[in-house]
Coordinates of C-alpha atoms and ligand atoms in Angstrom, one line a residue:
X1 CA 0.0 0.0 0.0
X2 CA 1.3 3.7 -0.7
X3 CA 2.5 5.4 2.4
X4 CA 2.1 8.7 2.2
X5 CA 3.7 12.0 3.7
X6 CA 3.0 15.7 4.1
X7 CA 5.4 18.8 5.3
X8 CA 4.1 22.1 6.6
X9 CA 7.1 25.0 6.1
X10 CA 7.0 27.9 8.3
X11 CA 10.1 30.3 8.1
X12 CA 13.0 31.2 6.2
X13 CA 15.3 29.7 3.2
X14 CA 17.2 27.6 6.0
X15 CA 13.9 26.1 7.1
X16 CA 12.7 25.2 3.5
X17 CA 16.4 23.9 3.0
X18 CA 15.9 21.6 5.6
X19 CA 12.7 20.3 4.6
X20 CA 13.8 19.4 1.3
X21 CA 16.3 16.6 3.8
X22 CA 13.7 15.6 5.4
X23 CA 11.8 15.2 2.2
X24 CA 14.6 13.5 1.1
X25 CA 14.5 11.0 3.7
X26 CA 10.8 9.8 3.4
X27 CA 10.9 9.4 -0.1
X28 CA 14.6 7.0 0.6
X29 CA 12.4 5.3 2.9
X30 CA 9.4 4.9 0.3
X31 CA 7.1 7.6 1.8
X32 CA 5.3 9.5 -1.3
X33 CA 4.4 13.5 -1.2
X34 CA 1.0 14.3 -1.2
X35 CA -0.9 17.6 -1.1
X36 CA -3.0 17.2 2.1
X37 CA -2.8 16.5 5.7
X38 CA -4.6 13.3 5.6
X39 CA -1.2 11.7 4.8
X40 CA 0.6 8.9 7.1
X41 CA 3.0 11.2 8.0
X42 CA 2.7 14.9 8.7
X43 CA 5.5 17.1 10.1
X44 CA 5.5 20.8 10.9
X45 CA 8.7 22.5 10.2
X46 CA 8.5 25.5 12.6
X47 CA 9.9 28.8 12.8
X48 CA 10.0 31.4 16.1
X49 CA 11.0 34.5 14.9
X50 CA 8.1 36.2 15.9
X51 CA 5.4 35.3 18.2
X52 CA 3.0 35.0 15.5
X53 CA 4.9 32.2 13.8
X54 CA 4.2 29.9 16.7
X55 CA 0.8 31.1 16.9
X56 CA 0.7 29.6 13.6
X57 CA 1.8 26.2 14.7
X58 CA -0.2 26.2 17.6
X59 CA -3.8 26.8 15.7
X60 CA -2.4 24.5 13.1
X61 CA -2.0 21.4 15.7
X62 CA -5.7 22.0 16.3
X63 CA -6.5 21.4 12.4
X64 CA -4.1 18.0 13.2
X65 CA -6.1 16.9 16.2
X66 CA -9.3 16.4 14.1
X67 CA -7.3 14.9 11.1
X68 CA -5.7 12.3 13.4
X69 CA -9.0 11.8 14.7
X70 CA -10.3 10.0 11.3
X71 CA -7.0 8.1 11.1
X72 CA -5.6 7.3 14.7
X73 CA -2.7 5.8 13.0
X74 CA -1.0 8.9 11.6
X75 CA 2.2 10.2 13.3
X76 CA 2.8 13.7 13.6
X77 CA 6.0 15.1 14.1
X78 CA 7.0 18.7 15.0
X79 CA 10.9 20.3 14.3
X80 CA 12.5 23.3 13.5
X81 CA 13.4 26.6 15.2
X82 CA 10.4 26.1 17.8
X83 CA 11.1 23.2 19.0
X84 CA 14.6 24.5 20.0
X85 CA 13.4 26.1 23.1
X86 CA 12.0 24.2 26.3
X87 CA 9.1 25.7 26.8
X88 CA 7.7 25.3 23.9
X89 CA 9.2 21.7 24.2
X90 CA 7.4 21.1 27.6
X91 CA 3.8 22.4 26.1
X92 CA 4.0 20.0 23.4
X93 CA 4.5 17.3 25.4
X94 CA 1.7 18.2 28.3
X95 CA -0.7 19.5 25.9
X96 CA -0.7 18.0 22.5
X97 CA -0.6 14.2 23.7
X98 CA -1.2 13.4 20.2
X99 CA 2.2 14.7 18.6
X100 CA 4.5 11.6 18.2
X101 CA 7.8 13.0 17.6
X102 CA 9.7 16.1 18.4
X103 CA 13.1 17.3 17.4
X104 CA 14.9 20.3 16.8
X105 CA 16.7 22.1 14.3
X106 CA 20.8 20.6 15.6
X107 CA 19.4 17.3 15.4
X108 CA 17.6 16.9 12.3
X109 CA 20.2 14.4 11.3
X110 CA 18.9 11.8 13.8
X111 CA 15.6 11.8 12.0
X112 CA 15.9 8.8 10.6
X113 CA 16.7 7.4 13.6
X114 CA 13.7 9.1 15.5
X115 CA 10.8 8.3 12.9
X116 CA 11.9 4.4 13.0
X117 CA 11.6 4.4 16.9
X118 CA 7.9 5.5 15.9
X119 CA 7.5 3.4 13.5
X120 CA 8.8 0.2 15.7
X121 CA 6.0 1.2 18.1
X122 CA 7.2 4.0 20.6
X123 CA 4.0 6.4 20.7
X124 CA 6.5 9.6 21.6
X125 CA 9.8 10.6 21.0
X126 CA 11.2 13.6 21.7
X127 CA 15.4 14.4 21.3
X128 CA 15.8 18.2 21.3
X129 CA 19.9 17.9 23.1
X130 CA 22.2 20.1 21.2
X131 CA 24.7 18.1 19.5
X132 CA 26.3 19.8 17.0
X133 CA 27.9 17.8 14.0
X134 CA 27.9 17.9 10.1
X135 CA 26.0 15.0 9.7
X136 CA 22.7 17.0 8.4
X137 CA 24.7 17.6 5.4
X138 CA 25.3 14.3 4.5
X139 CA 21.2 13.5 4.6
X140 CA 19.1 12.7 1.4
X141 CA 17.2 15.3 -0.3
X142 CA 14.5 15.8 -2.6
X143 CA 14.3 19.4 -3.8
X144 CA 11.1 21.4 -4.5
X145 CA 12.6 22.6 -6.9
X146 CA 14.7 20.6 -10.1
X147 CA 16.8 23.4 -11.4
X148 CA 17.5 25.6 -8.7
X149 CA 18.8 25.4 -5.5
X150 CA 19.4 26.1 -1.9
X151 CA 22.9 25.5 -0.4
X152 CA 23.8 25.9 3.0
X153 CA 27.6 27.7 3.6
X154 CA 26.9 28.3 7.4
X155 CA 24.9 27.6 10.3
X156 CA 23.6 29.5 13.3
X157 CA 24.1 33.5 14.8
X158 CA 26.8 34.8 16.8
X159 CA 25.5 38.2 16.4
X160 CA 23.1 38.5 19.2
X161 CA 20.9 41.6 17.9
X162 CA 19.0 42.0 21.0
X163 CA 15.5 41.7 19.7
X164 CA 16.2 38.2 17.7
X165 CA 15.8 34.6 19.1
X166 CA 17.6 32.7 16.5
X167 CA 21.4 32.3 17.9
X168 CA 19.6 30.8 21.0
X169 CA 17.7 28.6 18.7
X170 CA 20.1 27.9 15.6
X171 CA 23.1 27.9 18.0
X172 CA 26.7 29.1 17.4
X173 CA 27.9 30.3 14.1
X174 CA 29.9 27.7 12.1
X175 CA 31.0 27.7 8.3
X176 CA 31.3 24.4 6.1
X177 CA 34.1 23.3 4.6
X178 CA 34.7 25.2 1.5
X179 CA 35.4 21.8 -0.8
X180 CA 32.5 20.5 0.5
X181 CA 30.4 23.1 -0.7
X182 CA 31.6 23.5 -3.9
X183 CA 31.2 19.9 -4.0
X184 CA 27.8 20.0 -3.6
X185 CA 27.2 22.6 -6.0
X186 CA 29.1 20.1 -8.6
X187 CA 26.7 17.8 -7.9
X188 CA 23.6 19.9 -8.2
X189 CA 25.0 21.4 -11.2
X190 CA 24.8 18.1 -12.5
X191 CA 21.4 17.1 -11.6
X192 CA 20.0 19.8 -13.5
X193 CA 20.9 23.0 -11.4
X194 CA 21.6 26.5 -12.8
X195 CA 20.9 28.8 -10.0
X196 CA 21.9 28.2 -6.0
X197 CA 21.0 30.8 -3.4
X198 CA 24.2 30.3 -1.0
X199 CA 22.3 30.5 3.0
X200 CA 23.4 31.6 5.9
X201 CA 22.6 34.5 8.5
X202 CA 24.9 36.2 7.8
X203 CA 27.3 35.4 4.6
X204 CA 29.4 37.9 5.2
X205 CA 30.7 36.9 7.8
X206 CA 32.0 33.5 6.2
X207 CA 35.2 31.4 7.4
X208 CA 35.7 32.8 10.5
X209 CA 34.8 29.3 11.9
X210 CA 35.0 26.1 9.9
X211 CA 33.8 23.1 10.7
X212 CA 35.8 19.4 8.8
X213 CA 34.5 16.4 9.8
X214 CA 32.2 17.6 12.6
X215 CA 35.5 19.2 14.1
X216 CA 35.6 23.3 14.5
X217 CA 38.4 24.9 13.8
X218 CA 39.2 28.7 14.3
X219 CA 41.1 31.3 12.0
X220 CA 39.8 32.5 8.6
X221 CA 41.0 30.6 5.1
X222 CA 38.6 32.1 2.9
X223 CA 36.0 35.0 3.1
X224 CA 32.8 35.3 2.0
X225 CA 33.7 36.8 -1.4
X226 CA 36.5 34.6 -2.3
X227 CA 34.1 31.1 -2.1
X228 CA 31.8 33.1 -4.0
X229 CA 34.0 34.0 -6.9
X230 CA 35.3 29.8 -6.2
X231 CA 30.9 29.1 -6.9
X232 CA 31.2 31.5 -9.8
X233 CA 33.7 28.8 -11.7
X234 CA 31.8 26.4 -11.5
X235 CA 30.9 24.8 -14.9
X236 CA 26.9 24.4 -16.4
X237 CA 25.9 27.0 -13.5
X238 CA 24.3 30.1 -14.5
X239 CA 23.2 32.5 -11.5
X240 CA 24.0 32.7 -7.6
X241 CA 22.4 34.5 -5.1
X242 CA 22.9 34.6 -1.2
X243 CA 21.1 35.4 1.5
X244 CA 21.6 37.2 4.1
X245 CA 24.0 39.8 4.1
X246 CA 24.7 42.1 7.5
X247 CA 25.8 45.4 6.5
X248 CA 28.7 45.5 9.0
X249 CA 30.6 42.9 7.4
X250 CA 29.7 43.9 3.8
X251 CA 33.3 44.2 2.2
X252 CA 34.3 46.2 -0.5
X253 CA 35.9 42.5 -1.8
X254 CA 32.5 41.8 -1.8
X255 CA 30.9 44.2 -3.9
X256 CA 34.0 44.2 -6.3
X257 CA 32.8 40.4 -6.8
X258 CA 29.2 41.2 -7.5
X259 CA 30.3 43.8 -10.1
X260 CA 32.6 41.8 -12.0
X261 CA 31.3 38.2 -12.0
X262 CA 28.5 38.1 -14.6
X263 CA 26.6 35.1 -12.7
X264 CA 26.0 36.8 -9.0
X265 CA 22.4 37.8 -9.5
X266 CA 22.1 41.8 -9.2
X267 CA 20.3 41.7 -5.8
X268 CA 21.2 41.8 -2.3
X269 CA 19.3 41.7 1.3
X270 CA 20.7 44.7 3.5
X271 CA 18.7 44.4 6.7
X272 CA 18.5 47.8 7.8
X273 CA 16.1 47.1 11.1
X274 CA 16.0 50.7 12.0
X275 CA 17.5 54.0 10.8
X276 CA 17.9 55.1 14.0
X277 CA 21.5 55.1 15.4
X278 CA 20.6 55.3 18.9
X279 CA 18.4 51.9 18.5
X280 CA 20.7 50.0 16.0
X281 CA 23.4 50.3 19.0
X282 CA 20.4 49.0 21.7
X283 CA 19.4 46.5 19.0
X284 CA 23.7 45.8 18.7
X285 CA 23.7 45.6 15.1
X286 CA 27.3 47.7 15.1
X287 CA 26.3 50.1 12.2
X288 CA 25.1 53.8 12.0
X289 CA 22.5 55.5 10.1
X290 CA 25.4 57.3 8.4
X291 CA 27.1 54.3 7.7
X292 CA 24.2 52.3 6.5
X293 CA 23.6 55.2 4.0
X294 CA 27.1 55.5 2.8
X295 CA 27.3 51.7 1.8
X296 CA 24.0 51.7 0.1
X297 CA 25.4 54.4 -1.9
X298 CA 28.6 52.9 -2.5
X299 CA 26.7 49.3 -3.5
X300 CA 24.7 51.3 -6.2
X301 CA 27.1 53.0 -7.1
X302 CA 29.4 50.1 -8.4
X303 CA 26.4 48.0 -9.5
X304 CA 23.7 50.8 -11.1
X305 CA 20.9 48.0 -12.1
X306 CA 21.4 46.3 -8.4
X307 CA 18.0 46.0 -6.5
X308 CA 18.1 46.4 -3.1
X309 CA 15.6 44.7 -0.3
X310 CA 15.6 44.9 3.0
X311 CA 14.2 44.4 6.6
X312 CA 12.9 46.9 8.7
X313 CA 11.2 46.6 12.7
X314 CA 8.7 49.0 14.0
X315 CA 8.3 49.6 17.6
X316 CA 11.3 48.3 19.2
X317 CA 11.6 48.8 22.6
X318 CA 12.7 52.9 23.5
X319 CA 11.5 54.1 19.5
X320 CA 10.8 57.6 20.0
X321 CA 9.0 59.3 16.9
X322 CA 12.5 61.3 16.1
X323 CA 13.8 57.6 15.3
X324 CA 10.6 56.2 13.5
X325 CA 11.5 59.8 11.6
X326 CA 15.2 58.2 11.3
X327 CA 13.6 55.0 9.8
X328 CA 11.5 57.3 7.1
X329 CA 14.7 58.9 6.4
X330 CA 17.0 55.9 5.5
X331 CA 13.9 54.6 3.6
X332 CA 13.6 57.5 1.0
X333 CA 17.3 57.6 0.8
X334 CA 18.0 53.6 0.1
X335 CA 15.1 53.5 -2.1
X336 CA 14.1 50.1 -1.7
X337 CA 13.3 47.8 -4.4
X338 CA 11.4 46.1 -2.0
X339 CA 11.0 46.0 2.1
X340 CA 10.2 43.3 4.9
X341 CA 7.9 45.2 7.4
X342 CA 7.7 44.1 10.9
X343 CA 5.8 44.7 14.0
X344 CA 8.1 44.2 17.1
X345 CA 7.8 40.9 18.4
X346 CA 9.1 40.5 22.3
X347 CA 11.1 37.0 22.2
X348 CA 11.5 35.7 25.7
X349 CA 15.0 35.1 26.7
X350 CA 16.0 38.2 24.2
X351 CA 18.0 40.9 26.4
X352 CA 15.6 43.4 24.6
X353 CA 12.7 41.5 26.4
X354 CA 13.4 43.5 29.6
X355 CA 14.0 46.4 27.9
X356 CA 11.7 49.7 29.0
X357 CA 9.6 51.7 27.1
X358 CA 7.8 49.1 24.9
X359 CA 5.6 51.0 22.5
X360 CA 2.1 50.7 22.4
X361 CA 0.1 48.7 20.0
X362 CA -1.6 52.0 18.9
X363 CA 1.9 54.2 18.0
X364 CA 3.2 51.0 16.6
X365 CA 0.4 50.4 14.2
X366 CA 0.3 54.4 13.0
X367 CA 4.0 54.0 12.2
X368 CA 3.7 50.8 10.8
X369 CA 0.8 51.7 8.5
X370 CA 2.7 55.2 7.3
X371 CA 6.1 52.9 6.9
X372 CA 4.5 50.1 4.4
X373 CA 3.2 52.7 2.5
X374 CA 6.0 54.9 1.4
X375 CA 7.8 51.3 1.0
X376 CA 5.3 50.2 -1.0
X377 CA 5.2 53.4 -3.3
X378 CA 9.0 53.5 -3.4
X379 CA 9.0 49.5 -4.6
X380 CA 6.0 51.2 -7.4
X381 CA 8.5 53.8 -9.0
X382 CA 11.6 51.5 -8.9
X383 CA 9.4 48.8 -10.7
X384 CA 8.6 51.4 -13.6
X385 CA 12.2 52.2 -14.4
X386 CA 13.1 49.2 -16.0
X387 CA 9.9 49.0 -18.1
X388 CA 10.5 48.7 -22.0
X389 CA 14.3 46.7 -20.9
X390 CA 15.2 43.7 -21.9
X391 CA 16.3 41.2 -19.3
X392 CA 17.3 37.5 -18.5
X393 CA 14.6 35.1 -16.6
X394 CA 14.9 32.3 -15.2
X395 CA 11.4 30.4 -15.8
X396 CA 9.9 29.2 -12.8
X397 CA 6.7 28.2 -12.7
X398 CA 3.4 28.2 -14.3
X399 CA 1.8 31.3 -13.5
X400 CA -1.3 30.3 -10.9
X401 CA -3.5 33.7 -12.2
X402 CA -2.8 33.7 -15.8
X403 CA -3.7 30.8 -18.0
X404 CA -1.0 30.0 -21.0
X405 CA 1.5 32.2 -18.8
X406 CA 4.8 31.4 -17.3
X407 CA 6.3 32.9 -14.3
X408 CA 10.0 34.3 -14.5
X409 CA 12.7 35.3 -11.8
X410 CA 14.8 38.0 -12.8
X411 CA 18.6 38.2 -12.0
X412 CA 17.3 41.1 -9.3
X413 CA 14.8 38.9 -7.9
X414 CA 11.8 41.1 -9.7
X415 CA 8.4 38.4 -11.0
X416 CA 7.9 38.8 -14.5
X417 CA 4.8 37.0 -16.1
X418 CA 5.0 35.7 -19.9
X419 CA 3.2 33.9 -22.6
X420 CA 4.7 30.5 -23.1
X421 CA 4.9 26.9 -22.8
X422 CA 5.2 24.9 -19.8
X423 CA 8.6 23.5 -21.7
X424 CA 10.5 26.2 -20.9
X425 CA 10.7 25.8 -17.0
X426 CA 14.2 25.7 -15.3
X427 CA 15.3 27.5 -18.7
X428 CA 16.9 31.0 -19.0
X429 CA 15.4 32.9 -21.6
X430 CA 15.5 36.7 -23.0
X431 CA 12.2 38.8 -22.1
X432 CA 10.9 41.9 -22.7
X433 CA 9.4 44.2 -19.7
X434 CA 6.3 45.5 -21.3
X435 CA 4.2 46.6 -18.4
X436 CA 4.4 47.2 -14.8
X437 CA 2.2 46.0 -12.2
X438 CA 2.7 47.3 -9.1
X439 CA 5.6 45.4 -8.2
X440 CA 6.2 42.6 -10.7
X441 CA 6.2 43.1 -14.7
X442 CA 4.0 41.5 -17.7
X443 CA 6.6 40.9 -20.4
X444 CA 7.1 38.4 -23.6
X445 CA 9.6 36.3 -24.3
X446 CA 12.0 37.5 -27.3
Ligands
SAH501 N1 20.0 36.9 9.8 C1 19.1 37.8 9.2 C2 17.7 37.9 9.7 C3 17.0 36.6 10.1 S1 15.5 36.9 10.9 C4 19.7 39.2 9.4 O1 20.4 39.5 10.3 O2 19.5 40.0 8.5 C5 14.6 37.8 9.6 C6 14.1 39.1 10.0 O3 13.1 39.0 11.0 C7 15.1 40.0 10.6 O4 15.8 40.7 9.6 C8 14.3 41.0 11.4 O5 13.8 42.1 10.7 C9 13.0 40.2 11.8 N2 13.0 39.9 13.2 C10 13.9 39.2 13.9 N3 13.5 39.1 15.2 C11 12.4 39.9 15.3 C12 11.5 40.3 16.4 N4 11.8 39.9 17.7 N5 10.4 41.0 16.1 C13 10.2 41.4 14.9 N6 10.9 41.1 13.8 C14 12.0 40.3 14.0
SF4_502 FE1 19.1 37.5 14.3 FE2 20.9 39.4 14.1 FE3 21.6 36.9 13.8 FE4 20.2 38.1 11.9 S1 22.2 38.6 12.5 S2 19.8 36.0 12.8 S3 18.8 39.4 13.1 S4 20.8 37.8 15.7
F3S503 FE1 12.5 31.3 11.7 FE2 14.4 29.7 12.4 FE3 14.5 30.9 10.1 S1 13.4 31.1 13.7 S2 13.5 32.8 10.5 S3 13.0 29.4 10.7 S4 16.3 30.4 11.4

């Protein structure tokens, strides 16, 4: 009989990355996807970046409970970020007597391990101990996607911005083995692969640790710019991106490599959080508004047709309106191609937890509202400038809207939508930009 298996992604690229393992490792063990929760085995891939993200999983596991009530036989398994910290842990397994299996995000490795303990008959297994190892990287994987990929370089945080739970939760910052990644990207190249997005949470600040054969070892070999220039010669492989770039470790190596290598995609995630100085020191994120301002201008400067994305938080704790003002400020200046809007989101065990002055919900919503929509009319008048160009996409998708159309990614990570035949996904192709909508384009192929 077909046993069946269903994953639920919250989160970022690393989060998706990881599914795509655990994918990997059903379908080794003869599991087949399907496209609903009424499948054998159902995991939830969680993210806790902001309270609303577990508010998420939380309402989800009551969708589950009624599911598994139809078919008591179905395990459920929670991971991820989430599932990293111990309260959350200790709720699961008080509350939610019907989740089988728990694990975090430093152990996904052992989920092979874990699953078959369910499957011999154990009704709940939880392993959330930190052991930190490479052996996630050497796990199965089934990709989502056949011609494009996501490649770790780095795990964890070491950056401790005050406001953000994820080095408690992803652990300490350690970069792979060079060979090892470029290794990987042969091997994707040769499965079909022509664009990798290079992951981490912060690229720049590649090589300072590197982990061989689940041994750490101190004292940089290689930055951030030199393994991308290493990806760049790779053979068969068309475009990289990476993801996520702080701006205090954004070397001018860096944007000397994005100008001259014709296959790093023309767009880059600057995480600005705030243009205020005073809070980027309280949120210790070890740049200025000044500074900020000065690199954006530098980075367009030596790449004109670059877009530029970032994220920005509203109503972190001690915002006066003079640095919501700030915020406005940096956002006019940068002129975002596009921008990440959040509402502050207090993250227990965060030093900026205890902070004073938290805003209230009222201020934080006024600012919010008036920030998304001078982002939103900025991201409008950067869309129309390219209209009438001609650019390279990479096809995607069928478009889900528009029947007979395609969906394209450009090499600045803009949406165009074109005529054409399902064929043509995972190929690069010429297009023209013939209208703008808001903030992706209608075009043609030519
Ligand atoms: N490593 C990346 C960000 C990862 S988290 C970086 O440093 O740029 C993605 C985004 O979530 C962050 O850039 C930040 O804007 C937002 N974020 C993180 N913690 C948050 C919190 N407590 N409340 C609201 N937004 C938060
Ligand atoms: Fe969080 Fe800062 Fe690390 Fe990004 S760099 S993951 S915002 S602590
Ligand atoms: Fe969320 Fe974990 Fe990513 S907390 S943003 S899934 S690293």
């Amino acid at each position: 009989m077909l046993k069946t298996y269903h994953i639920t992604t919250f989160g970022c690229q690393m989060n998706a990355r990881d599914s795509e393992k655990l994918s990997g490792v059903l379908e080794e063990m003869g599991y087949e996807e399907i496209d609903s929760e009424s499948a054998d085995i159902v995991l939830i891939n969680t993210c806790t970046v902001r309270e609303n993200a577990n508010e998420r999983v939380y309402g989800h596991l009551g969708q589950l409970k009624n599911i598994k009530k139809k078919n008591p036989g179905m395990i459920i398994g929670i991971c991820g970020c989430m599932m990293q910290e111990l309260d959350e842990v200790e709720k699961i397994k008080k509350s939610y007597p019907f989740v089988n299996l728990v694990f975090g995000t430093h152990n996904i490795w052992k989920f092979p391990k874990l699953l078959q303990q369910v499957l011999n008959g154990q009704k709940r297994v939880f392993d959330t101990v930190e052991e930190i190892n490479d052996e996630a990287d050497k796990l199965p994987v089934k990709r989502v996607y056949q011609f494009k990929s996501g490649v770790n370089i780095m795990y964890g945080c070491d950056n401790f911005c005050t406001y953000c739970i994820v080095p408690y939760v992803r652990g300490r910052e350690r970069s792979r083995n060079p060979e090892e990644i470029l290794d990987e990207i042969r091997r994707l190249v040769k499965s079909g692969v022509v664009e990798v997005m290079l992951l981490g949470q912060n690229v720049n600040s590649y090589g300072k640790r590197v982990m061989k054969d689940g041994v750490i070892t101190d004292g940089s070999t290689i930055t951030f710019a030199q393994l991308l220039r290493e990806v760049c010669s790779i053979d068969g492989l068309e475009r990289v991106r990476f993801m996520t770039s702080h701006p205090k470790d954004l070397s001018d190596e860096l944007i000397d490599v994005i100008a001259s290598k014709p296959k790093v995609c023309h767009h880059l995630h600057l995480p600005l959080q705030s243009g205020s100085s005073k809070l980027l020191k309280k949120m210790n994120r070890h740049y200025t508004k000044e500074s900020y301002i000065e690199l954006v201008e530098k980075i367009r400067k030596a790449v004109p047709d670059i877009s530029i994305t970032t994220d920005i938080i509203v109503g972190f704790p001690g915002e006066t309106d003079e640095d919501f003002e700030d915020t406005m400020d940096v956002v006019n200046k940068a002129g975002y191609e596009s921008a990440f809007t959040f509402i502050y989101s207090k993250r227990t065990g965060t030093p900026a937890a205890d902070f004073p002055d938290q805003v209230s919900p009222e201020v934080i919503k006024s600012r919010f509202d008036r920030l998304l929509t001078r982002v939103q009319e900025i991201a409008a008048e950067k869309t129309l400038i390219h209209v009438g160009k001609e650019m390279s996409a990479l096809i995607e998708d069928t478009d889900d809207h528009l029947d007979g159309y395609l969906t394209g990614r450009l090499s600045n990570n803009m949406v165009v939508h074109v005529p054409g035949d399902k064929c043509l996904i995972g190929k690069i192709v010429n297009v023209r930009l013939n209208e703008a909508k808001g903030f992706y384009y209608l075009g043609e192929i030519i």
